Amino acid sequence: MYLPCVSGETWTVIGIVVAVAFALVGAYLVLSSRESGRHASSRPARDAFRQGTDDEPPPRKRVAVVVNPTKFDDLPAVRATLAKVCAEQDWDDPVVLETTEHDVGFGQTRTALKDGVDLVCALGGDGTVRAVAQEMVGTGVPLGLLPGGTGNLLARNLEMPVDDLERAMTVALTGRNRHVDAAWLTLDPEDLELEEGAGEGSTAGERRHAFFVMAGLGLDAAIMDSTSEQLKSKIGWGAYVPAGLRNMLTERFRVTLTTDGGPPETQKARMVVIGNCGKITGGIDLLPDAEPDDGLLDVIVLAPRGVAAWASVAARVITKSDRTTATLSRSRCQTAHVEVDEPQRVQVDGDIIGEATRVAVEVQPRVLIVRTENGRPNGG
């Protein structure tokens, strides 16, 4: 084979280049080996990431139950039922917080939320539900509704169990969330605006009240105020009938209603009801168009003068007639201002909160999460 003539200097250069190349390759291999060994010694074993997963399960969810102890003859049995359902659903033992004469659920709910529970349940009458729900508005924590009173009106309107504590507790722990509206009623709002320093914990807090079913002034508040609690515990919603008969023919008052800032309308009336839900005690659908999550308030003004007029009103309520007449008018709105010519008793979800000549009501859409069986009906 013929080889070109190459000088000695050229071969020297070629040899140096080859030697340097081999040196670089060798150095790279050594460094790679050391780097791999260093990583191998410092990298944790794959099983190290799994430590505790088999032996330490995640913490169980926690629920607080705000209960009105006066509603139950055997509170230990109630506690046992709640604990049984929690154990079956793999929740921690329930934290049971009892209401008192001086705090019907507001402070207990704040305590539960501060403790970071995953769910708060109200177990008592409509007043207990209202107090608990008011504190939970906007918190993002779900509310469970447990039957413990005569009406259980919010639960009835949401088609929840109202006669089975165990089933209701199961729904609270495992059901679907439904976002419902909150309505806020302020007593004598013009007077409040004139007061200085009306902040949280002052007269503002005392005059502004949340409700989730209905508020009213006039006859319905008078009925609720004069109904015996002992009779309610014995015969249920039928206890309202005697009070209704005693008050149904009292003197009418003049009311001026303004909705959504429109023109005021004045008429004689016996009661004004503003509802977020439609069903009342006895299964009567007083406000058939009302939905708890539609962002609207339904207002009804009743003004019958005698027994015959009351019979006509009853017929219209039963048939769900939406026709407006001098004895029964309906409207829908987001805000309402009611002014009467003489002080009237005012109720929110069955609680008498005082007397007033003016009230202002506004709706706060979908700010309360309620645990239900099926979420919103019709897939909405």
Coordinates of C-alpha atoms in Angstrom, one line a residue:
M1 CA 0.0 0.0 0.0
Y2 CA 1.3 3.4 -0.9
L3 CA 1.7 5.8 2.0
P4 CA 2.2 9.5 1.4
C5 CA 5.4 10.9 2.7
V6 CA 4.7 12.5 6.0
S7 CA 7.2 14.5 7.9
G8 CA 8.2 13.7 11.4
E9 CA 6.7 16.9 12.7
T10 CA 3.3 16.0 11.2
W11 CA 3.2 12.6 12.9
T12 CA 4.1 14.3 16.2
V13 CA 1.2 16.7 15.9
I14 CA -1.2 13.8 15.0
G15 CA 0.0 11.9 18.0
I16 CA -0.5 14.8 20.3
V17 CA -4.1 15.3 19.0
V18 CA -5.0 11.6 19.5
A19 CA -3.5 11.6 22.9
V20 CA -5.4 14.7 24.0
A21 CA -8.7 13.2 22.6
F22 CA -8.2 10.0 24.5
A23 CA -7.4 12.0 27.7
L24 CA -10.6 14.0 27.3
V25 CA -12.7 10.9 26.8
G26 CA -11.2 9.2 29.8
A27 CA -11.7 12.3 32.0
Y28 CA -15.3 12.5 30.9
L29 CA -15.9 8.8 31.8
V30 CA -14.3 9.2 35.2
L31 CA -16.3 12.3 36.0
S32 CA -19.5 10.7 34.9
S33 CA -18.9 7.7 37.0
R34 CA -18.2 9.8 40.1
E35 CA -21.2 12.0 39.5
S36 CA -23.4 8.9 39.1
G37 CA -22.0 7.5 42.3
R38 CA -22.5 10.7 44.2
H39 CA -26.2 10.9 43.1
A40 CA -26.8 7.3 43.8
S41 CA -25.5 7.7 47.3
S42 CA -27.6 10.9 48.1
R43 CA -30.8 10.0 46.2
P44 CA -33.4 8.6 48.6
A45 CA -34.7 5.2 47.8
R46 CA -38.1 5.1 46.0
D47 CA -39.8 3.5 49.0
A48 CA -38.6 6.5 51.1
F49 CA -41.3 8.6 49.4
R50 CA -43.9 6.1 50.6
Q51 CA -43.1 6.2 54.2
G52 CA -46.2 6.5 56.3
T53 CA -48.7 6.0 53.5
D54 CA -49.6 2.5 54.6
D55 CA -49.3 3.0 58.3
E56 CA -50.6 6.6 58.6
P57 CA -53.9 7.2 56.7
P58 CA -54.9 10.7 56.0
P59 CA -56.8 12.5 58.8
R60 CA -60.6 11.9 58.8
K61 CA -62.9 14.8 58.1
R62 CA -64.5 16.6 61.0
V63 CA -68.1 17.8 61.5
A64 CA -69.5 20.1 64.2
V65 CA -73.1 19.8 65.2
V66 CA -74.8 22.9 66.7
V67 CA -77.7 21.5 68.7
N68 CA -80.6 23.0 70.6
P69 CA -80.8 20.7 73.7
T70 CA -84.3 21.9 74.5
K71 CA -85.7 20.1 71.4
F72 CA -84.8 16.6 72.6
D73 CA -85.8 14.5 75.6
D74 CA -82.9 12.1 75.2
L75 CA -79.8 14.0 74.1
P76 CA -77.4 11.1 74.7
A77 CA -79.3 9.0 72.2
V78 CA -79.0 11.8 69.7
R79 CA -75.3 12.0 70.3
A80 CA -75.0 8.3 69.8
T81 CA -76.8 8.4 66.5
L82 CA -74.6 11.1 65.2
A83 CA -71.4 9.3 66.3
K84 CA -72.7 6.0 64.7
V85 CA -73.3 7.7 61.3
C86 CA -69.9 9.4 61.4
A87 CA -68.2 6.1 62.1
E88 CA -70.0 4.4 59.3
Q89 CA -68.9 7.1 56.8
D90 CA -65.3 7.2 58.2
W91 CA -65.6 10.7 59.7
D92 CA -64.1 11.7 63.0
D93 CA -66.4 11.7 66.0
P94 CA -68.7 14.7 65.8
V95 CA -68.1 17.8 67.8
V96 CA -71.4 18.7 69.5
L97 CA -71.9 22.3 70.5
E98 CA -75.0 23.1 72.5
T99 CA -76.9 26.3 72.2
T100 CA -77.9 28.4 75.2
E101 CA -80.6 30.8 76.2
H102 CA -78.2 33.7 75.5
D103 CA -76.7 32.3 72.3
V104 CA -78.9 30.3 69.9
G105 CA -76.2 29.2 67.6
F106 CA -74.2 32.2 66.4
G107 CA -71.2 31.9 68.7
Q108 CA -71.1 28.1 68.5
T109 CA -70.9 28.3 64.7
R110 CA -68.1 30.8 64.8
T111 CA -66.2 28.5 67.2
A112 CA -66.7 25.5 64.9
L113 CA -65.5 27.5 61.8
K114 CA -62.5 28.8 63.7
D115 CA -61.6 25.2 64.6
G116 CA -61.5 24.4 60.8
V117 CA -64.1 21.7 60.6
D118 CA -65.2 20.4 57.2
L119 CA -68.9 20.6 57.8
V120 CA -71.3 22.3 60.3
C121 CA -74.7 20.9 61.0
A122 CA -77.7 22.6 62.6
L123 CA -79.8 20.4 64.8
G124 CA -82.8 22.3 66.2
G125 CA -85.7 24.4 65.1
D126 CA -85.8 27.0 62.3
G127 CA -84.2 29.5 64.7
T128 CA -81.2 27.3 65.2
V129 CA -80.9 26.8 61.5
R130 CA -81.1 30.5 60.8
A131 CA -78.4 31.4 63.4
V132 CA -76.0 28.7 62.1
A133 CA -76.6 29.6 58.4
Q134 CA -76.2 33.3 59.0
E135 CA -72.7 32.7 60.4
M136 CA -71.8 30.4 57.5
V137 CA -72.7 32.8 54.6
G138 CA -69.7 33.3 52.4
T139 CA -67.4 30.9 54.3
G140 CA -67.4 28.1 51.7
V141 CA -68.0 25.5 54.4
P142 CA -71.1 23.4 53.8
L143 CA -74.2 23.4 56.1
G144 CA -75.9 20.2 57.0
L145 CA -79.6 20.3 58.0
L146 CA -80.7 17.9 60.7
P147 CA -84.4 17.7 61.8
G148 CA -85.1 18.9 65.3
G149 CA -87.9 21.4 65.2
T150 CA -91.6 21.8 64.3
G151 CA -91.2 23.4 60.9
N152 CA -87.8 22.4 59.5
L153 CA -88.8 24.8 56.7
L154 CA -85.5 25.2 54.9
A155 CA -85.0 21.4 54.8
R156 CA -88.6 20.9 53.5
N157 CA -88.1 23.5 50.8
L158 CA -84.8 21.7 49.7
E159 CA -86.6 18.3 49.8
M160 CA -84.4 17.0 52.6
P161 CA -85.2 14.4 55.2
V162 CA -87.2 15.9 58.1
D163 CA -88.3 12.9 60.2
D164 CA -85.2 10.7 60.2
L165 CA -82.1 11.9 62.0
E166 CA -79.8 9.1 60.9
R167 CA -80.7 9.5 57.2
A168 CA -80.4 13.3 57.4
M169 CA -76.9 13.0 59.0
T170 CA -75.9 10.6 56.2
V171 CA -77.0 13.1 53.6
A172 CA -75.0 15.9 55.4
L173 CA -71.8 13.8 55.3
T174 CA -72.2 12.3 51.8
G175 CA -74.6 14.5 49.9
R176 CA -74.1 17.1 47.1
N177 CA -73.6 20.8 47.6
R178 CA -76.2 23.3 46.6
H179 CA -75.5 27.0 46.6
V180 CA -78.6 28.9 47.9
D181 CA -79.4 32.6 48.4
A182 CA -79.3 34.6 51.6
A183 CA -81.7 37.4 52.2
W184 CA -81.0 40.2 54.6
L185 CA -83.6 42.3 56.4
T186 CA -82.7 45.6 58.1
L187 CA -85.0 47.2 60.7
D188 CA -85.7 50.9 60.3
P189 CA -82.8 51.4 57.8
E190 CA -83.2 55.2 57.6
D191 CA -82.8 55.6 61.3
L192 CA -79.7 53.4 61.2
E193 CA -78.1 55.5 58.5
L194 CA -78.3 58.5 60.8
E195 CA -76.5 56.8 63.7
E196 CA -72.8 57.3 63.9
G197 CA -70.4 54.5 64.3
A198 CA -72.9 51.7 63.5
G199 CA -70.5 48.9 62.8
E200 CA -70.2 45.2 63.5
G201 CA -71.3 44.4 67.0
S202 CA -73.3 47.7 67.4
T203 CA -76.8 48.6 66.4
A204 CA -76.1 47.6 62.8
G205 CA -75.6 44.0 63.8
E206 CA -78.7 44.1 66.0
R207 CA -80.9 45.5 63.2
R208 CA -79.6 43.5 60.2
H209 CA -80.7 39.9 60.1
A210 CA -80.3 37.0 57.6
F211 CA -83.2 34.7 56.6
F212 CA -83.3 31.8 54.2
V213 CA -87.0 31.0 54.0
M214 CA -89.3 33.9 54.7
A215 CA -89.6 37.2 56.6
G216 CA -92.7 39.1 57.3
L217 CA -94.4 41.8 59.3
G218 CA -98.0 42.1 60.5
L219 CA -100.2 39.2 60.9
D220 CA -97.7 36.3 60.4
A221 CA -95.3 37.8 62.9
A222 CA -98.2 38.3 65.4
I223 CA -99.2 34.6 64.9
M224 CA -95.6 33.4 65.5
D225 CA -95.2 35.6 68.5
S226 CA -98.4 34.4 70.2
T227 CA -98.0 30.7 69.5
S228 CA -97.2 28.5 72.5
E229 CA -93.9 26.6 72.4
Q230 CA -95.4 23.9 74.6
L231 CA -98.3 23.5 72.2
K232 CA -95.9 23.4 69.2
S233 CA -94.0 20.5 70.9
K234 CA -97.2 18.6 71.4
I235 CA -99.2 19.0 68.2
G236 CA -96.6 20.5 65.7
W237 CA -97.6 23.1 63.1
G238 CA -101.3 22.9 64.1
A239 CA -100.3 25.0 67.1
Y240 CA -100.4 28.1 64.8
V241 CA -104.1 27.7 64.1
P242 CA -105.4 29.1 67.4
A243 CA -103.1 32.0 67.1
G244 CA -104.1 32.7 63.6
L245 CA -107.8 32.7 64.5
R246 CA -107.2 35.2 67.3
N247 CA -105.3 37.6 65.0
M248 CA -106.8 37.2 61.5
L249 CA -109.5 40.0 61.9
T250 CA -107.3 42.6 63.7
E251 CA -107.2 46.1 62.3
R252 CA -105.5 46.5 58.9
F253 CA -102.6 48.9 58.5
R254 CA -101.4 51.0 55.6
V255 CA -98.3 49.8 53.8
T256 CA -96.1 51.3 51.1
L257 CA -94.0 48.8 49.1
T258 CA -91.1 49.8 46.8
T259 CA -89.3 47.1 44.9
D260 CA -86.0 47.4 43.0
G261 CA -86.2 51.2 43.4
G262 CA -89.4 51.5 41.4
P263 CA -92.4 53.6 42.2
P264 CA -93.9 53.1 45.6
E265 CA -97.3 51.4 45.9
T266 CA -99.6 52.0 48.9
Q267 CA -102.5 49.9 50.1
K268 CA -104.2 48.5 53.2
A269 CA -102.8 45.2 54.4
R270 CA -102.8 42.6 57.2
M271 CA -99.4 41.2 56.5
V272 CA -96.4 41.4 54.1
V273 CA -94.3 38.4 53.5
I274 CA -91.0 38.4 51.6
G275 CA -89.7 34.9 50.7
N276 CA -86.6 33.2 49.5
C277 CA -88.5 29.9 49.5
G278 CA -92.1 29.2 48.9
K279 CA -93.3 26.5 51.3
I280 CA -94.6 27.2 54.9
T281 CA -95.9 25.1 57.7
G282 CA -98.5 22.5 56.8
G283 CA -97.0 22.1 53.3
I284 CA -98.7 25.2 52.0
D285 CA -97.0 26.6 48.9
L286 CA -97.5 30.3 49.7
L287 CA -95.0 31.5 47.1
P288 CA -95.1 28.9 44.3
D289 CA -92.6 30.7 42.1
A290 CA -90.0 31.1 44.8
E291 CA -86.7 29.2 44.4
P292 CA -83.9 29.3 47.0
D293 CA -81.2 29.9 44.5
D294 CA -82.7 32.1 41.8
G295 CA -81.3 35.4 43.1
L296 CA -84.8 36.8 43.6
L297 CA -87.2 37.6 46.4
D298 CA -90.9 36.8 46.2
V299 CA -93.2 39.3 47.9
I300 CA -96.9 38.8 48.8
V301 CA -99.2 41.4 50.4
L302 CA -102.4 40.1 52.0
A303 CA -105.3 42.4 52.7
P304 CA -108.6 40.5 53.3
R305 CA -111.3 42.4 55.2
G306 CA -113.5 39.6 56.5
V307 CA -114.1 35.9 56.6
A308 CA -115.3 35.7 53.0
A309 CA -112.3 37.5 51.8
W310 CA -110.0 35.2 53.8
A311 CA -111.7 32.2 52.1
S312 CA -111.0 33.7 48.7
V313 CA -107.4 34.3 49.6
A314 CA -107.1 30.7 50.9
A315 CA -108.5 29.4 47.6
R316 CA -106.0 31.4 45.6
V317 CA -103.1 30.2 47.7
I318 CA -104.2 26.6 47.3
T319 CA -104.7 26.9 43.5
K320 CA -101.4 28.9 43.3
S321 CA -103.1 31.7 41.4
D322 CA -100.7 34.5 40.5
R323 CA -103.5 37.0 39.8
T324 CA -103.1 40.3 41.6
T325 CA -106.2 41.7 43.4
A326 CA -107.0 44.1 46.2
T327 CA -106.8 41.2 48.7
L328 CA -103.6 39.4 47.5
S329 CA -100.8 40.8 45.4
R330 CA -97.5 39.2 44.3
S331 CA -94.3 40.6 43.0
R332 CA -90.7 39.6 42.5
C333 CA -87.6 41.6 43.1
Q334 CA -84.0 41.8 44.3
T335 CA -84.6 44.6 46.8
A336 CA -87.7 45.6 48.7
H337 CA -88.5 48.5 51.0
V338 CA -91.6 48.3 53.2
E339 CA -93.0 51.2 55.2
V340 CA -96.1 51.0 57.4
D341 CA -98.1 53.7 59.2
E342 CA -97.7 52.2 62.6
P343 CA -95.2 49.8 64.2
Q344 CA -95.6 46.1 63.3
R345 CA -93.9 43.0 64.7
V346 CA -91.3 41.6 62.3
Q347 CA -90.2 38.0 62.0
V348 CA -87.4 36.2 60.1
D349 CA -87.6 32.5 59.7
G350 CA -90.0 32.4 62.6
D351 CA -87.9 34.5 65.0
I352 CA -89.5 37.7 66.2
I353 CA -86.8 40.4 66.0
G354 CA -88.7 43.4 67.1
E355 CA -91.1 46.0 65.9
A356 CA -90.5 48.5 63.0
T357 CA -92.2 51.0 60.8
R358 CA -89.7 50.4 58.0
V359 CA -87.8 47.4 56.8
A360 CA -85.3 47.0 53.9
V361 CA -84.7 43.6 52.3
E362 CA -82.1 42.5 49.8
V363 CA -81.0 39.2 48.4
Q364 CA -77.4 37.9 48.2
P365 CA -77.3 35.2 45.5
R366 CA -75.9 31.8 46.1
V367 CA -73.7 32.5 49.1
L368 CA -74.6 29.6 51.4
I369 CA -73.6 26.0 50.6
V370 CA -76.1 23.5 51.8
R371 CA -75.5 19.7 51.7
T372 CA -78.5 18.1 49.9
E373 CA -79.4 14.7 48.5
N374 CA -79.5 15.6 44.9
G375 CA -77.9 19.1 44.5
R376 CA -80.1 21.4 42.5
P377 CA -83.2 19.8 41.0
N378 CA -83.3 19.3 37.2
G379 CA -79.6 19.4 37.0
G380 CA -79.4 23.2 37.3

